[in-house]
mmCIF file of N, CA and C in Angstrom:
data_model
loop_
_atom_site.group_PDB
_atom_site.id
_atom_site.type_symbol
_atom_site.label_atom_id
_atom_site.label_comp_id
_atom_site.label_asym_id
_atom_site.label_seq_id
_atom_site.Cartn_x
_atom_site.Cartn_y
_atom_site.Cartn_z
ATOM 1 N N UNK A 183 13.779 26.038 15.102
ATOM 2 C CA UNK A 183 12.423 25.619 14.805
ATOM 3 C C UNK A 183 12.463 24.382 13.900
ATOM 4 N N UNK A 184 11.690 23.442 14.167
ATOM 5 C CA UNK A 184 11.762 21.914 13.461
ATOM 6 C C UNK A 184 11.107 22.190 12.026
ATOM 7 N N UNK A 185 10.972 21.485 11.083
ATOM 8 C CA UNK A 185 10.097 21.110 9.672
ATOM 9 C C UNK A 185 9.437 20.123 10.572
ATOM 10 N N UNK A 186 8.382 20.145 9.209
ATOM 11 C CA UNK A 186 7.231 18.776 9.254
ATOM 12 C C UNK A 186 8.010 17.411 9.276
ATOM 13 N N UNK A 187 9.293 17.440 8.650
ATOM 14 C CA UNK A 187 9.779 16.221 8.549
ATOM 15 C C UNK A 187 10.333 15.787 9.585
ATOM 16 N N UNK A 188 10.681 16.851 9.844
ATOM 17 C CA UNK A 188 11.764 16.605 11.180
ATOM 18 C C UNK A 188 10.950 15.864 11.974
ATOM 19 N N UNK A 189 9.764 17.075 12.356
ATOM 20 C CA UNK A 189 9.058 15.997 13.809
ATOM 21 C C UNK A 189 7.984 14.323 13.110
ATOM 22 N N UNK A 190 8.241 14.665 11.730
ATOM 23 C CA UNK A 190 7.329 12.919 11.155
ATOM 24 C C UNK A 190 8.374 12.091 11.488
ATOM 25 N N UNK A 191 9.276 12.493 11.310
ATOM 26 C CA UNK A 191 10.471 11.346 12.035
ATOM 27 C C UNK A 191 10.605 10.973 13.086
ATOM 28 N N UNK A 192 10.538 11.853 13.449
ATOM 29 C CA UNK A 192 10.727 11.761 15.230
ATOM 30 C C UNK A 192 9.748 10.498 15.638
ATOM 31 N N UNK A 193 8.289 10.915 14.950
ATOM 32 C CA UNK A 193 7.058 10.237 15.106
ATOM 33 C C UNK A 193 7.163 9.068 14.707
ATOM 34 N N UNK A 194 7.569 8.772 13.613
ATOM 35 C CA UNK A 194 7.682 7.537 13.196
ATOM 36 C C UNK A 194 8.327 6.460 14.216
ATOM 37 N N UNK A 195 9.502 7.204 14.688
ATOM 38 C CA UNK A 195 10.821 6.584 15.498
ATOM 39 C C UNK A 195 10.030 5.954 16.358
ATOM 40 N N UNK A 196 8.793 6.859 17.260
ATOM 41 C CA UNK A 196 8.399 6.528 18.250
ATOM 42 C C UNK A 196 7.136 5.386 18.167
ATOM 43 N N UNK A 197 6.192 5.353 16.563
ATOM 44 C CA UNK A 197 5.405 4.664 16.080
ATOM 45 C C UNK A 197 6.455 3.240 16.147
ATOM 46 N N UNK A 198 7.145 3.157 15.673
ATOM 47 C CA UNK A 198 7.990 2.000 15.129
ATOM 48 C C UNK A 198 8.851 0.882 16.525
ATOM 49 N N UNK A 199 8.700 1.663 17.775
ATOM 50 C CA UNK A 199 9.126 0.952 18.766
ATOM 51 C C UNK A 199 8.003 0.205 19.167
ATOM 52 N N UNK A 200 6.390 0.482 18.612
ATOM 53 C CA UNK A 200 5.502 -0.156 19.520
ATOM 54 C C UNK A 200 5.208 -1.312 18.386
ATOM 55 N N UNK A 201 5.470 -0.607 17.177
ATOM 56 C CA UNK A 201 4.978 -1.991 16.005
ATOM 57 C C UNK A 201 5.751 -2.830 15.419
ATOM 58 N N UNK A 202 5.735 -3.754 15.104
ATOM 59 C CA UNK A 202 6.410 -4.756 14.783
ATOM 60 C C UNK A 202 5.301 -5.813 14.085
ATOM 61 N N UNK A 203 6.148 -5.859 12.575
ATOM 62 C CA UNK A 203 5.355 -6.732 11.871
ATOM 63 C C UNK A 203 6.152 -8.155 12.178
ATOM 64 N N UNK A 204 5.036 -9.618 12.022
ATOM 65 C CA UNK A 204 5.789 -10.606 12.504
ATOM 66 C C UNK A 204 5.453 -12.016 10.941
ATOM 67 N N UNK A 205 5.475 -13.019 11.222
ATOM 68 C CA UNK A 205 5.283 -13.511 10.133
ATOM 69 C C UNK A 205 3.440 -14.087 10.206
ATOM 70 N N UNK A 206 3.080 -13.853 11.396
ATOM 71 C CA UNK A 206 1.670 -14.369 11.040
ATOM 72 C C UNK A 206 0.540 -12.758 10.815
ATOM 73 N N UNK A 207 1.173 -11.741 11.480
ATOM 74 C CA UNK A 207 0.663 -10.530 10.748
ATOM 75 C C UNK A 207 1.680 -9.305 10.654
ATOM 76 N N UNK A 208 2.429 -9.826 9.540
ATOM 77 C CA UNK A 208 3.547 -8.606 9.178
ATOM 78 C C UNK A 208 2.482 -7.195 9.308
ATOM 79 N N UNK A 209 3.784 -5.957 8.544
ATOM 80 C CA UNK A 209 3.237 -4.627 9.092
ATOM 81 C C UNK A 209 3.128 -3.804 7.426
ATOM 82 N N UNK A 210 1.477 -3.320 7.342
ATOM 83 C CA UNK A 210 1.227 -2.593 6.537
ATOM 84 C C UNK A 210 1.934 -1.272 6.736
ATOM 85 N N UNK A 211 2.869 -0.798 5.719
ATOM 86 C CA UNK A 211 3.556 0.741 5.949
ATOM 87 C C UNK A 211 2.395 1.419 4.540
ATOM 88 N N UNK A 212 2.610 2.685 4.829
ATOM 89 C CA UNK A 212 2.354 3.735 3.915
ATOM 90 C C UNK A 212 3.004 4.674 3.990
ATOM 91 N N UNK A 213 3.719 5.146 2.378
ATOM 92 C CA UNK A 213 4.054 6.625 2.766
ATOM 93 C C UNK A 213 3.592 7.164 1.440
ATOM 94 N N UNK A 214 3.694 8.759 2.149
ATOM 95 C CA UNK A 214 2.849 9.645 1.098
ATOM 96 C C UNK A 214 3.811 10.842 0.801
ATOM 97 N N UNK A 215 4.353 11.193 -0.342
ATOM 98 C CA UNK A 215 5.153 12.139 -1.107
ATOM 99 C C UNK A 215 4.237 12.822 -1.717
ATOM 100 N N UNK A 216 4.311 14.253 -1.962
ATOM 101 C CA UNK A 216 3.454 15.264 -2.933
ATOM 102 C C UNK A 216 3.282 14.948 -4.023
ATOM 103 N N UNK A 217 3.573 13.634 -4.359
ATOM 104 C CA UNK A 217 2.886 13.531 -5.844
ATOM 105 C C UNK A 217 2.591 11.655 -6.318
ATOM 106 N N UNK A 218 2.893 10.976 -5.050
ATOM 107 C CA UNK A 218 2.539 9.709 -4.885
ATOM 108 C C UNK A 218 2.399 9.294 -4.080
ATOM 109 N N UNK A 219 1.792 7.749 -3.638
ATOM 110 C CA UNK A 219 1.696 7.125 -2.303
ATOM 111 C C UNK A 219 2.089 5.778 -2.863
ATOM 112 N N UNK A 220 2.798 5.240 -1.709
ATOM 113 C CA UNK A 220 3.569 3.550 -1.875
ATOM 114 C C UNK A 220 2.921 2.908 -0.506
ATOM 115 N N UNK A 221 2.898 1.712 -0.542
ATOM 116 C CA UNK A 221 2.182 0.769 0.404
ATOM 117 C C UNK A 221 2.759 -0.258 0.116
ATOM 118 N N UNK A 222 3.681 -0.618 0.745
ATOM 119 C CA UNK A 222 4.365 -1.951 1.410
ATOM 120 C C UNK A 222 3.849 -2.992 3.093
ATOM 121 N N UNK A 223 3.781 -4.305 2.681
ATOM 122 C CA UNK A 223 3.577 -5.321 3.801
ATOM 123 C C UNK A 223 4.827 -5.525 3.299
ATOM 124 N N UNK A 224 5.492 -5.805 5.191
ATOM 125 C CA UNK A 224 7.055 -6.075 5.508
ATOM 126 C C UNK A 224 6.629 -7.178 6.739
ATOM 127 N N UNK A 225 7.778 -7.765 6.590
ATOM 128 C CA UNK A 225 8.110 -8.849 7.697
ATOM 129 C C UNK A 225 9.053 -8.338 8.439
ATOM 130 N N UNK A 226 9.192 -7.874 9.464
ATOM 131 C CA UNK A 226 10.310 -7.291 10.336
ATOM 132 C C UNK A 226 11.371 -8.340 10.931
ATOM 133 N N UNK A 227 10.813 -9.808 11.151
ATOM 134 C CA UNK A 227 11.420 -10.432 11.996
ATOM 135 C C UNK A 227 12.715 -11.580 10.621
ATOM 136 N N UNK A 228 11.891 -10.867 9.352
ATOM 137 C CA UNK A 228 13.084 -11.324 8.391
ATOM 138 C C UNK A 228 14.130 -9.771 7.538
ATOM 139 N N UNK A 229 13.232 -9.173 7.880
ATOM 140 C CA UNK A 229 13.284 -7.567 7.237
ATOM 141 C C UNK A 229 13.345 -7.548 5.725
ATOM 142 N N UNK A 230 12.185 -8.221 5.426
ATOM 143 C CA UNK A 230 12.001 -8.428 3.998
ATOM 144 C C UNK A 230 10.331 -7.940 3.712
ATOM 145 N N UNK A 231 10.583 -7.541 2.509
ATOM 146 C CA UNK A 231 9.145 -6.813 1.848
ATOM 147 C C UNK A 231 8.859 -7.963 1.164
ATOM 148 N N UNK A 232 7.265 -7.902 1.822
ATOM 149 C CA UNK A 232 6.616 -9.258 0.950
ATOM 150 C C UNK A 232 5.712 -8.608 0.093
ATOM 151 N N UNK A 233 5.014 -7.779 -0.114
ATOM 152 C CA UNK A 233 4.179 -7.379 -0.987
ATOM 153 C C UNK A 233 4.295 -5.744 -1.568
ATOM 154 N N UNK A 234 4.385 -5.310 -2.211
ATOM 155 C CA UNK A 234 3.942 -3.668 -2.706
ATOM 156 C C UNK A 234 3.274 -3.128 -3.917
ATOM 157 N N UNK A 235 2.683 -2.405 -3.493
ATOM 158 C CA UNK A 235 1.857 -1.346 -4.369
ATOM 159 C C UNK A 235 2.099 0.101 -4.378
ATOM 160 N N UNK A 236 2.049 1.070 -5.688
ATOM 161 C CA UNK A 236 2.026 2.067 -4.953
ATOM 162 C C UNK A 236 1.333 2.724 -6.992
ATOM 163 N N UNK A 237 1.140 3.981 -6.653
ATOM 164 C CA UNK A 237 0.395 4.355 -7.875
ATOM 165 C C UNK A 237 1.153 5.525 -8.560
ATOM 166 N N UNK A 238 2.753 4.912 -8.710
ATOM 167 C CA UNK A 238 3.541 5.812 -10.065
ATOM 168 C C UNK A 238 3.122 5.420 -11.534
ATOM 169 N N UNK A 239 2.789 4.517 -11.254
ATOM 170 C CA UNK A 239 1.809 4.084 -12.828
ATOM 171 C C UNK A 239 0.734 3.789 -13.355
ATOM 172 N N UNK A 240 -0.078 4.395 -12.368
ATOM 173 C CA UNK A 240 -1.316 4.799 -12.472
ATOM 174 C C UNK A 240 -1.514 6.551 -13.106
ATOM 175 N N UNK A 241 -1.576 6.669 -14.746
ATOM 176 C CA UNK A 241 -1.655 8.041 -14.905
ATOM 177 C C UNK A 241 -2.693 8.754 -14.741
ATOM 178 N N UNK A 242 -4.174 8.324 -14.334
ATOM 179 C CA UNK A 242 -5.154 9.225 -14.279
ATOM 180 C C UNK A 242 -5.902 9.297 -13.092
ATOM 181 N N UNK A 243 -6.748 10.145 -13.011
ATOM 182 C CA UNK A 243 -7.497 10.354 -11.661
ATOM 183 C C UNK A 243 -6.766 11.098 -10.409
ATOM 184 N N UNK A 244 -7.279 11.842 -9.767
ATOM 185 C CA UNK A 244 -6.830 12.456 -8.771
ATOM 186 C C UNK A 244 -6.041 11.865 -7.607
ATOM 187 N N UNK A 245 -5.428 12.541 -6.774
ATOM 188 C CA UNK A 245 -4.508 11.912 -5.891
ATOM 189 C C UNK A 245 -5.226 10.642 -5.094
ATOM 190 N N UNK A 246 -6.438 11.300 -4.304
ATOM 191 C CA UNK A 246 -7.528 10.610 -3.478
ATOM 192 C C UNK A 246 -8.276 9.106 -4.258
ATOM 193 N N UNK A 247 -7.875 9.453 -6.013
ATOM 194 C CA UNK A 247 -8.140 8.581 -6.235
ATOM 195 C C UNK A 247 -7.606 7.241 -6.986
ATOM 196 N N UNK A 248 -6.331 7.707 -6.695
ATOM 197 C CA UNK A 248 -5.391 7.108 -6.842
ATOM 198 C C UNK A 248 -4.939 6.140 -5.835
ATOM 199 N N UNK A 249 -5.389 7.295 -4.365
ATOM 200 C CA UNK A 249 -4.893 6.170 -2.912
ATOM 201 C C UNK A 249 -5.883 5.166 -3.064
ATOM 202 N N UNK A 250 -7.433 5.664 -3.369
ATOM 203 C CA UNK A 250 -7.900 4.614 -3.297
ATOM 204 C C UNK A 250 -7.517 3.139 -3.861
ATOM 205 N N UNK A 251 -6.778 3.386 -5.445
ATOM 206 C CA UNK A 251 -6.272 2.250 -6.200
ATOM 207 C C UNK A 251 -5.756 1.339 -5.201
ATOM 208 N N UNK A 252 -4.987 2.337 -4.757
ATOM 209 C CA UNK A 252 -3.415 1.826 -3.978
ATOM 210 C C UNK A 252 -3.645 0.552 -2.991
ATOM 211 N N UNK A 253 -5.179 0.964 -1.794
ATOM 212 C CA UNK A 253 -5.691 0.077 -1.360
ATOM 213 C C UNK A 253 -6.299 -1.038 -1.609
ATOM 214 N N UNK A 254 -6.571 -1.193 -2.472
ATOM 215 C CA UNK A 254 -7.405 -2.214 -3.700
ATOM 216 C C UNK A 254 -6.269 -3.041 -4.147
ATOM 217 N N UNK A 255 -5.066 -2.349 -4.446
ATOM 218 C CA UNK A 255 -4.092 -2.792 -5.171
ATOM 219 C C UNK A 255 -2.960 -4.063 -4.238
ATOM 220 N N UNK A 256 -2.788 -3.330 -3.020
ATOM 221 C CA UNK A 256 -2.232 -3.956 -1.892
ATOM 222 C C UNK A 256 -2.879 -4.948 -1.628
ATOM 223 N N UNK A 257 -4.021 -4.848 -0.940
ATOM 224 C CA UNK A 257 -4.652 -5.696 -0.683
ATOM 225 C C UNK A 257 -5.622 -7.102 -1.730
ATOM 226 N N UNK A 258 -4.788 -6.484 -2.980
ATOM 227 C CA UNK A 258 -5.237 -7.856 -3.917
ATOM 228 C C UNK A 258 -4.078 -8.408 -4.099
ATOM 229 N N UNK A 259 -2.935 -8.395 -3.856
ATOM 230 C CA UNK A 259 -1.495 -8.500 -3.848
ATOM 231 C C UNK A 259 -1.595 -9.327 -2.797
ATOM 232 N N UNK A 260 -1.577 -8.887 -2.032
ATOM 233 C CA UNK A 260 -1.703 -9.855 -0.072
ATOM 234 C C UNK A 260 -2.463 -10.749 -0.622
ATOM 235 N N UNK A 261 -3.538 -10.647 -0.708
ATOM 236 C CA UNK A 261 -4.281 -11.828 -0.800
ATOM 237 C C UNK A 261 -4.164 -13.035 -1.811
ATOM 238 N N UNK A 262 -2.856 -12.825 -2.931
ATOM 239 C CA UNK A 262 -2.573 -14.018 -3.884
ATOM 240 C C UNK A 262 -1.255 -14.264 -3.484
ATOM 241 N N UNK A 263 -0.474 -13.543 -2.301
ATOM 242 C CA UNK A 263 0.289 -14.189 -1.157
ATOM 243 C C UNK A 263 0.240 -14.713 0.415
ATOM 244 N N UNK A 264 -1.471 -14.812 -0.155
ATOM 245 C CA UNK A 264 -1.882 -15.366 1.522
ATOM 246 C C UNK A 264 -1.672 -14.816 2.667
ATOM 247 N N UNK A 265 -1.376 -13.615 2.554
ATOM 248 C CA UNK A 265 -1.832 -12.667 4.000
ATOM 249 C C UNK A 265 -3.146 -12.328 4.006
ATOM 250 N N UNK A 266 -3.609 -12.227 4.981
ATOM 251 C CA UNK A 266 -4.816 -11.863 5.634
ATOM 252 C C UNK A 266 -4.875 -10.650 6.569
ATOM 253 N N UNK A 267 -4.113 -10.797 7.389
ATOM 254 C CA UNK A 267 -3.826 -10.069 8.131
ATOM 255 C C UNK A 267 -2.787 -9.645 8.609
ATOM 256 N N UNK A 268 -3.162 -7.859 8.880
ATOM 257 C CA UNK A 268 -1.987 -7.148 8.939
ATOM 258 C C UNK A 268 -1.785 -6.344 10.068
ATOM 259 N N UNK A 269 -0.723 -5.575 10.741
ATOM 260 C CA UNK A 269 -0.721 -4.690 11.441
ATOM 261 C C UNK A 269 -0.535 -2.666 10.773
ATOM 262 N N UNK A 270 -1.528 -1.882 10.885
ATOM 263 C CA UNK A 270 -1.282 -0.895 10.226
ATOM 264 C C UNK A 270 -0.003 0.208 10.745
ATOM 265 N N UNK A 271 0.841 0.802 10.015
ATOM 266 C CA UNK A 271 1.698 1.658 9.853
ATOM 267 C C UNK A 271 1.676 2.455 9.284
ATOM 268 N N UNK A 272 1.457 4.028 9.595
ATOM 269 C CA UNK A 272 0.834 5.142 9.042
ATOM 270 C C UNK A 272 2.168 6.047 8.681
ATOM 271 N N UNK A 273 3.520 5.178 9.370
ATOM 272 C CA UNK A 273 5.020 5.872 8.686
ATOM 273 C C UNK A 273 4.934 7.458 9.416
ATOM 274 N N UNK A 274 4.441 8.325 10.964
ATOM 275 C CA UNK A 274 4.559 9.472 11.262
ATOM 276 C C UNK A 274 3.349 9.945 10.134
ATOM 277 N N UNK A 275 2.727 9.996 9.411
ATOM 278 C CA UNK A 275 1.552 10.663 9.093
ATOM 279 C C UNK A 275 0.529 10.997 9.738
ATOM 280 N N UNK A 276 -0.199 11.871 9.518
ATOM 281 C CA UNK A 276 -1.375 12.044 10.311
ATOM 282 C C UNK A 276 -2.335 10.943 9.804
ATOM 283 N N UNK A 277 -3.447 10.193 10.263
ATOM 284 C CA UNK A 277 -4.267 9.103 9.971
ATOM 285 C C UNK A 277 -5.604 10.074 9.142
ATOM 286 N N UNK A 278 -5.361 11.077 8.609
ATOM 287 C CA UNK A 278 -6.613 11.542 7.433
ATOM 288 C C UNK A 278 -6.347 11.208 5.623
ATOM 289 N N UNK A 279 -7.136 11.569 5.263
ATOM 290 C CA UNK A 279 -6.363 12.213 3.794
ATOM 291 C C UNK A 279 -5.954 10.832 3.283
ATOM 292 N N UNK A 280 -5.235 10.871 1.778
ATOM 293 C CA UNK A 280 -4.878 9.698 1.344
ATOM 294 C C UNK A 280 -4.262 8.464 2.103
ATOM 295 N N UNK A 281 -4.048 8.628 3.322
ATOM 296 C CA UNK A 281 -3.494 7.710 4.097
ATOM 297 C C UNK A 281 -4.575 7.233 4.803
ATOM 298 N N UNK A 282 -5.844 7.531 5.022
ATOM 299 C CA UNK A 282 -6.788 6.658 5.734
ATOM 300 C C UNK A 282 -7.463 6.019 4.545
ATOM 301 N N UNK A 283 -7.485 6.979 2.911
ATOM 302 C CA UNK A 283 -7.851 6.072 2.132
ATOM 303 C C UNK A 283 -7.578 4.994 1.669
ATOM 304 N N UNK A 284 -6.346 5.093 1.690
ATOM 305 C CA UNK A 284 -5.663 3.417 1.460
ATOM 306 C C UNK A 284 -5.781 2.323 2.440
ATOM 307 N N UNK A 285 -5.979 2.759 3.555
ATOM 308 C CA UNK A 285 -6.387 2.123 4.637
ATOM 309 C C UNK A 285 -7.369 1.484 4.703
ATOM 310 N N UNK A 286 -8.383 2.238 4.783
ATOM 311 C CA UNK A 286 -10.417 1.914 4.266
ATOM 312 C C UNK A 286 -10.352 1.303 2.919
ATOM 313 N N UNK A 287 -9.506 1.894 1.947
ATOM 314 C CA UNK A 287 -9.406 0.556 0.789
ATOM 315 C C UNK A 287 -9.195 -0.898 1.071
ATOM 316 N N UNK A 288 -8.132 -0.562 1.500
ATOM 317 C CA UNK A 288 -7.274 -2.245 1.885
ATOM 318 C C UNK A 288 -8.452 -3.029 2.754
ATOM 319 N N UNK A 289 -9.053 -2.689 3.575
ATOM 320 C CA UNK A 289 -9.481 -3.097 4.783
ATOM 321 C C UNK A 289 -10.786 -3.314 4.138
ATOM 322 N N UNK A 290 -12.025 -2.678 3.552
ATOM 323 C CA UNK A 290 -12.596 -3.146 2.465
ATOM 324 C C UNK A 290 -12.827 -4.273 1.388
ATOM 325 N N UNK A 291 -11.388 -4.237 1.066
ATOM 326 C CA UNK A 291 -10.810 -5.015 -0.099
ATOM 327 C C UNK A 291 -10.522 -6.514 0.628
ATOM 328 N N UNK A 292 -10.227 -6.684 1.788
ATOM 329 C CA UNK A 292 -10.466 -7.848 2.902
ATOM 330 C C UNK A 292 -9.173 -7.810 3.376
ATOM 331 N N UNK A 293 -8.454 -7.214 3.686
ATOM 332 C CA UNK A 293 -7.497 -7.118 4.723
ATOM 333 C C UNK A 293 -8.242 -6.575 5.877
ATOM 334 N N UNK A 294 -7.363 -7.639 7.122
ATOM 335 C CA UNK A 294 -7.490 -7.442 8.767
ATOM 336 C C UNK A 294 -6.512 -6.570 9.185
ATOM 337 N N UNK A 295 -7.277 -5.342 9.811
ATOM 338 C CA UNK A 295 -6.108 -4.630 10.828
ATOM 339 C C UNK A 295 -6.132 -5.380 11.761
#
């Protein structure tokens, strides 16, 4: 019988053959651990991280509202490195929960999916 991880991997594996971040819209990743969320824009075609956020140092407020930071945070980051636009990467997560919040943050905050 598989774990959750097992088959998020799997998922990912299979997310990750269709996406590809490039240099005119690298790839928004997110991942989410039980007690934080990180949000990286990557360039695949250099395999270099151009921007990150994530909320280990953010001590207050709830998880949900923390992702929200996270989106706000990324996406003010991108934007004083001149991305605009991005391709989203949900990393095998399900698309609810702190991972659509950072999403609807960012995208809000003026990032292009």
């Amino acid at each position: 019988m598989q774990n959750k991880t097992d088959k998020r991997i799997r998922l990912k594996k299979k997310i990750r053959t269709k996406i590809k971040g490039t240099d005119a819209r690298p790839r928004l990743t997110v991942f989410r651990s039980n007690k934080f969320i990180y949000a990286q824009i990557i360039n695949d075609m250099t395999g270099k991280t151009l921007v990150q956020a994530s909320d280990v140092k953010i001590a207050k407020g709830t998880k949900t509202e923390r992702a929200k930071e996270v989106g706000k945070m990324i996406a003010d980051v991108a934007s004083k490195a001149k991305i605009k636009k991005v391709v989203f990467d949900r990393n095998g997560f399900k698309y609810t929960g702190r991972i659509k919040l950072v999403a609807d943050e960012a995208r809000a905050s003026g990032l292009e999916f």
